mmCIF file of C-alpha atoms in Angstrom:
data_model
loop_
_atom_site.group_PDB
_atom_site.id
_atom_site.type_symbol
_atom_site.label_atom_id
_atom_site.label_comp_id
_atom_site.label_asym_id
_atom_site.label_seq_id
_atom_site.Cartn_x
_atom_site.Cartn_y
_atom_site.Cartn_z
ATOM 1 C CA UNK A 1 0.000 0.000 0.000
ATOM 2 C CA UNK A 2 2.811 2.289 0.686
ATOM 3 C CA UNK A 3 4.870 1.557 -2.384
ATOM 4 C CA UNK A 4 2.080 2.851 -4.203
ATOM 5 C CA UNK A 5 1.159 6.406 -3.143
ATOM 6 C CA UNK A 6 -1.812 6.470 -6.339
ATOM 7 C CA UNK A 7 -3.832 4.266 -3.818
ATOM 8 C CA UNK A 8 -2.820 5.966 -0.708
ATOM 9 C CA UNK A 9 -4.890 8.599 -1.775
ATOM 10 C CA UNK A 10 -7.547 6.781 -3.050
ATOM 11 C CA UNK A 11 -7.809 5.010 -0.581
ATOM 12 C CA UNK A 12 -7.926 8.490 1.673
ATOM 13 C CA UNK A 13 -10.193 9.587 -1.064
ATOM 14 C CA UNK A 14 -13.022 6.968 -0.667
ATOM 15 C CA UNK A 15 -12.440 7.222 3.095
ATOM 16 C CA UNK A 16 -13.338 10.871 3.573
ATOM 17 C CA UNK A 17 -16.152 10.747 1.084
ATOM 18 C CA UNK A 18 -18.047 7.997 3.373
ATOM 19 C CA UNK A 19 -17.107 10.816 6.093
ATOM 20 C CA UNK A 20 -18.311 13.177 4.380
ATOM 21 C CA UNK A 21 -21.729 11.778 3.121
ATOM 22 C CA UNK A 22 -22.419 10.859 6.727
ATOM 23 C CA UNK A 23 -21.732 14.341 7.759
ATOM 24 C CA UNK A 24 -24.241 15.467 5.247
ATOM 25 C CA UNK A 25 -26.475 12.804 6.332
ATOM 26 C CA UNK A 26 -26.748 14.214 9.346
ATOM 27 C CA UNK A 27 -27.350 17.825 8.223
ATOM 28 C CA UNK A 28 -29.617 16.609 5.975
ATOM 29 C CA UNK A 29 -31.741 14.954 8.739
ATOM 30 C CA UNK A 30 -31.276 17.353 11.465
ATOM 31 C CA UNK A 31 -32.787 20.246 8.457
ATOM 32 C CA UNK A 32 -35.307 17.773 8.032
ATOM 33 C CA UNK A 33 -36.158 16.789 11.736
ATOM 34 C CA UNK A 34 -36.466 21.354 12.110
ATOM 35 C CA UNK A 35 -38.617 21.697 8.889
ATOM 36 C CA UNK A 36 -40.579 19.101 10.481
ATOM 37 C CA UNK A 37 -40.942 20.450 13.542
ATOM 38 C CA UNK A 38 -41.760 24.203 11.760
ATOM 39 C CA UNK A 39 -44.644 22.740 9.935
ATOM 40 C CA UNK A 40 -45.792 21.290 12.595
ATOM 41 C CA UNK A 41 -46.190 24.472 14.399
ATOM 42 C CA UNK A 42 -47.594 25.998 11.971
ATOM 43 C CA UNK A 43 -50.209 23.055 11.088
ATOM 44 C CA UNK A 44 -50.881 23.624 14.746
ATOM 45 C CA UNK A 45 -51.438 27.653 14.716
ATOM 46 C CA UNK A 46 -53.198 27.068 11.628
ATOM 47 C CA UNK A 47 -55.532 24.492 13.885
ATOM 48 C CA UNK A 48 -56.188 26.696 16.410
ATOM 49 C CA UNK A 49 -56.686 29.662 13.832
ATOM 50 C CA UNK A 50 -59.665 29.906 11.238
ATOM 51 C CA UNK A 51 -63.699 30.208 11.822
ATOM 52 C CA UNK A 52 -66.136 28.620 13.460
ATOM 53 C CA UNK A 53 -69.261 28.456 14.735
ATOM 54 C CA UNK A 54 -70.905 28.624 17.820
ATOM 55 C CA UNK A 55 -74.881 27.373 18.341
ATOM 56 C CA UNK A 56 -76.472 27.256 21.759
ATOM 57 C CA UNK A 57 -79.555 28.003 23.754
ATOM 58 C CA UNK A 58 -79.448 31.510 26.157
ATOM 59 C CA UNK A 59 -81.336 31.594 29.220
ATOM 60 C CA UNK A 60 -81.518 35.153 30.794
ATOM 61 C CA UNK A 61 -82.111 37.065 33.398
ATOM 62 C CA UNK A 62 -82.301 40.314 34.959
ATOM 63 C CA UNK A 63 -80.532 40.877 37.726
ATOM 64 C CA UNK A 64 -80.569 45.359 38.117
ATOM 65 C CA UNK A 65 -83.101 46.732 35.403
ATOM 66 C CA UNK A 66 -84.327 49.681 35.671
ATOM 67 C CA UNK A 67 -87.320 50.894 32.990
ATOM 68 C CA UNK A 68 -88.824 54.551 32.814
ATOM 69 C CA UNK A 69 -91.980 55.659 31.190
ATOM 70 C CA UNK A 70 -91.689 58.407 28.794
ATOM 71 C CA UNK A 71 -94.105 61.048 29.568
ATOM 72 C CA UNK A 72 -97.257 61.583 27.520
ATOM 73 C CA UNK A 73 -96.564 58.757 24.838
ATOM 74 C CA UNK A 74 -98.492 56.287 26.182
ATOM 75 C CA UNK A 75 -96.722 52.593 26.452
ATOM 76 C CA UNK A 76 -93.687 54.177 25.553
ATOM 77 C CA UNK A 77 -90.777 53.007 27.957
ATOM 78 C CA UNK A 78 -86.563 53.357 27.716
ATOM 79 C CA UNK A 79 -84.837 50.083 30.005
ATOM 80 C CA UNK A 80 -81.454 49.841 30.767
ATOM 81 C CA UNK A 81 -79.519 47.237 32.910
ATOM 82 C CA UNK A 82 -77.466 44.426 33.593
ATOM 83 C CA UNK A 83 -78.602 40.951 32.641
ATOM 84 C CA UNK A 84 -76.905 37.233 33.156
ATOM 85 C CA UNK A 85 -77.155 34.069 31.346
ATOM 86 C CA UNK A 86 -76.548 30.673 30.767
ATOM 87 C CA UNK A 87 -75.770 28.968 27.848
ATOM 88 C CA UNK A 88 -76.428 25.580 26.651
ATOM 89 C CA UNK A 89 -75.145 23.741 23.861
ATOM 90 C CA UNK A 90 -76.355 20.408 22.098
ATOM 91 C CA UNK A 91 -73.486 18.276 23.494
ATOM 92 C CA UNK A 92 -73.866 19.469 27.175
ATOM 93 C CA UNK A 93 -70.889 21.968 26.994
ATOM 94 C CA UNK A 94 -72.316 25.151 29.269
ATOM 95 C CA UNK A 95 -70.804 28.746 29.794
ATOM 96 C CA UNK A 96 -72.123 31.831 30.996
ATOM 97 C CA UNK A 97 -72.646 35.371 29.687
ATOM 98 C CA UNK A 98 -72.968 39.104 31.854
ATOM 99 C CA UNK A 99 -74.107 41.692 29.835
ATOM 100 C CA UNK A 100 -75.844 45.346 29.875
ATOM 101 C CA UNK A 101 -79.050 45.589 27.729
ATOM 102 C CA UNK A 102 -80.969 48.828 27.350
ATOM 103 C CA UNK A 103 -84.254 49.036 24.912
ATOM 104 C CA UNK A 104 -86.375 51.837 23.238
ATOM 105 C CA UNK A 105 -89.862 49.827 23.441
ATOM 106 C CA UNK A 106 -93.249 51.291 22.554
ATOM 107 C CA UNK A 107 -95.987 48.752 24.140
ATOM 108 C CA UNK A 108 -93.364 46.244 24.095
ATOM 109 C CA UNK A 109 -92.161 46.446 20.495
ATOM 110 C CA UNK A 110 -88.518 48.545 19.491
ATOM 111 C CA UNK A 111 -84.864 48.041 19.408
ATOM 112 C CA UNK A 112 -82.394 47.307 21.647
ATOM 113 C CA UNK A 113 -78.508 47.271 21.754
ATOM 114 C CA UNK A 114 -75.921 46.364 24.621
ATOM 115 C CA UNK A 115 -72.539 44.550 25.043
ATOM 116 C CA UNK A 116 -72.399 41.441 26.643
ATOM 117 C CA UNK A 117 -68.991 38.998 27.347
ATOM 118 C CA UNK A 118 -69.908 35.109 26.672
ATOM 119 C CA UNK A 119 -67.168 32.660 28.877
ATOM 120 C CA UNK A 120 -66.918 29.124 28.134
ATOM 121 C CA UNK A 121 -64.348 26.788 29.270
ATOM 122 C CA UNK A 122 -61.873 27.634 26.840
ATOM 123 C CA UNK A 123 -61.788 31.023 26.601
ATOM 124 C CA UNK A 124 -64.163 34.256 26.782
ATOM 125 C CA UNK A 125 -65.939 36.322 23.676
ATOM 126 C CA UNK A 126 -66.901 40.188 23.933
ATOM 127 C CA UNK A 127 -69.553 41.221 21.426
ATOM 128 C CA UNK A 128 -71.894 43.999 20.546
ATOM 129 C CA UNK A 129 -75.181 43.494 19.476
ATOM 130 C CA UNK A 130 -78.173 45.305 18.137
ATOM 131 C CA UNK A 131 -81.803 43.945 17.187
ATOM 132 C CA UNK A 132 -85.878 44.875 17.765
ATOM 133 C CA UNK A 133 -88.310 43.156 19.174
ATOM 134 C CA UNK A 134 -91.739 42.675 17.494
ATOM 135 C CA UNK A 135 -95.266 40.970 18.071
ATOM 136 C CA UNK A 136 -92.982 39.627 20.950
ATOM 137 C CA UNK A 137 -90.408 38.122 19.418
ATOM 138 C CA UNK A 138 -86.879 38.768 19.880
ATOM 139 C CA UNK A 139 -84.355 39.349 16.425
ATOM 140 C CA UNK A 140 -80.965 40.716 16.633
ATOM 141 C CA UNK A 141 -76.725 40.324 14.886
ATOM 142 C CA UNK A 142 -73.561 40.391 16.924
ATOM 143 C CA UNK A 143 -70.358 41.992 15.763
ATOM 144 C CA UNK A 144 -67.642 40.484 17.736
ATOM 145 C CA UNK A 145 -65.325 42.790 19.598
ATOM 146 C CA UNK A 146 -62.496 40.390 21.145
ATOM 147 C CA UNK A 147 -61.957 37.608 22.568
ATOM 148 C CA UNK A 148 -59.753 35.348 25.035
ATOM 149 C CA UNK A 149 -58.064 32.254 25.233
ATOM 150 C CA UNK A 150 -58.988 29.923 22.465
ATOM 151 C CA UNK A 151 -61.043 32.970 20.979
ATOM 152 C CA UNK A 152 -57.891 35.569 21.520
ATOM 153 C CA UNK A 153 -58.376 38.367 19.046
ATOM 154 C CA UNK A 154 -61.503 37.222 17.577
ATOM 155 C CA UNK A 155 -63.948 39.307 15.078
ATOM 156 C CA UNK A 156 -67.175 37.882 13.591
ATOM 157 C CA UNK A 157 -70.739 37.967 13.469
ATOM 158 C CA UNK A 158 -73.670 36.167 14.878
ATOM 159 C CA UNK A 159 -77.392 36.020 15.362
ATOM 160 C CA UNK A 160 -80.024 36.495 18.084
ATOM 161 C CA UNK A 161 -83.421 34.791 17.909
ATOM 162 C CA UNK A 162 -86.094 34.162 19.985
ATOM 163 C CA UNK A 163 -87.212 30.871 21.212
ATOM 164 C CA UNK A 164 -90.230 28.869 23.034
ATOM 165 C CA UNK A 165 -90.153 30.026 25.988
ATOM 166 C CA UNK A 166 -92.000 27.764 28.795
ATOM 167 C CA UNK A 167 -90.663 29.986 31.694
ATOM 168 C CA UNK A 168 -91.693 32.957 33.511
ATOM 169 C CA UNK A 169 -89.393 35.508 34.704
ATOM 170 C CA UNK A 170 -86.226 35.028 32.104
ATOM 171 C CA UNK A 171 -85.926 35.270 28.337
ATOM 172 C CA UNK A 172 -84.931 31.511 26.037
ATOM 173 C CA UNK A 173 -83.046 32.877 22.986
ATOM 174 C CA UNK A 174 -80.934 30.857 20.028
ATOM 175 C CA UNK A 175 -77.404 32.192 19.220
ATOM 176 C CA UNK A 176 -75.493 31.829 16.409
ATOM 177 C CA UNK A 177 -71.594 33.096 16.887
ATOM 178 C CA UNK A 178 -69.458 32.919 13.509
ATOM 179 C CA UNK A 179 -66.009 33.751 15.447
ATOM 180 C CA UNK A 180 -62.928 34.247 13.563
ATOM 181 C CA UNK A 181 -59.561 33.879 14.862
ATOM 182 C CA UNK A 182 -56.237 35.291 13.291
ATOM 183 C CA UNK A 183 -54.613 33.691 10.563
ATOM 184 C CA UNK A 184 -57.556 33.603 8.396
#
């Protein structure tokens, strides 16, 4: 091997090249094991970002109300106030929601606005809403304001309807959230 220095160096040659193609081996699978691990984070942002939507039952009540009847207009009354409810949703999940209401009614017909904040288990939603009321039923839209934890930063829309009521005392509504959370 000596007496020939032509394979000396091949032979140093072919050894460094397996060297070498381990080496890039390795930097090959450590880029791919990071690249990995960055879509993966992002698959999972991109999880947790996008819409959906919220249905449920409201039950409400209210809890410091005050109404005033506006003088000579008869049945005419302005009602502002804070209000709490419960929500229900088809597979048992439950939150609740605090809220001030005020209404414009004229023998119990008119709008209404307020702001309410809905918190369920994973995180809370602050929304604005505005509807009327009419031959007693209840219709209204949200505009989402904010939100936290799984609803951080959330914007959206969402409806307000009345429901059959078979209680006395507290208002059954159906609500319809379309949230949207960055990174859509």
């Amino acid at each position: 091997m000596l007496d020939n220095p032509g394979k000396v160096s091949r032979w140093r040659g072919t050894a460094s090249i397996p060297h070498q193609q381990t080496q890039e081996e390795r930097m090959r699978k450590s880029l791919a094991v990071f690249l990995s691990g960055v879509a993966l984070t992002i698959a999972a942002s991109t999880a947790l970002a996008g819409e959906q939507v919220l249905e449920f039952k409201l039950i409400v009540k209210p809890i410091d109300v005050k109404v005033t009847e506006a003088a000579n207009v008869e049945g005419q009354t302005v009602m502002s106030g804070k209000f709490f409810g419960v929500t229900v949703f088809k597979d048992g999940r439950i939150g609740v929601k605090e809220f001030v209401h005020s209404a414009d009614s004229l023998k119990g017909s008119g709008p209404y606005y307020g702001y309410s904040t809905y918190t369920f288990e994973d995180g809370s939603i602050t929304a604005r809403y505005t509807g009327a009321v009419k031959d007693g039923r209840s219709n209204g839209e949200y505009t989402i304001l904010s939100g936290t934890g799984a609803y951080a930063n959330a914007t959206g829309t969402g409806t307000i309807e009345s429901a059959p009521n078979p209680f006395k005392g507290v208002n059954l509504l159906n609500i319809k959230l379309v949230v949207r959370t960055p990174g859509t």
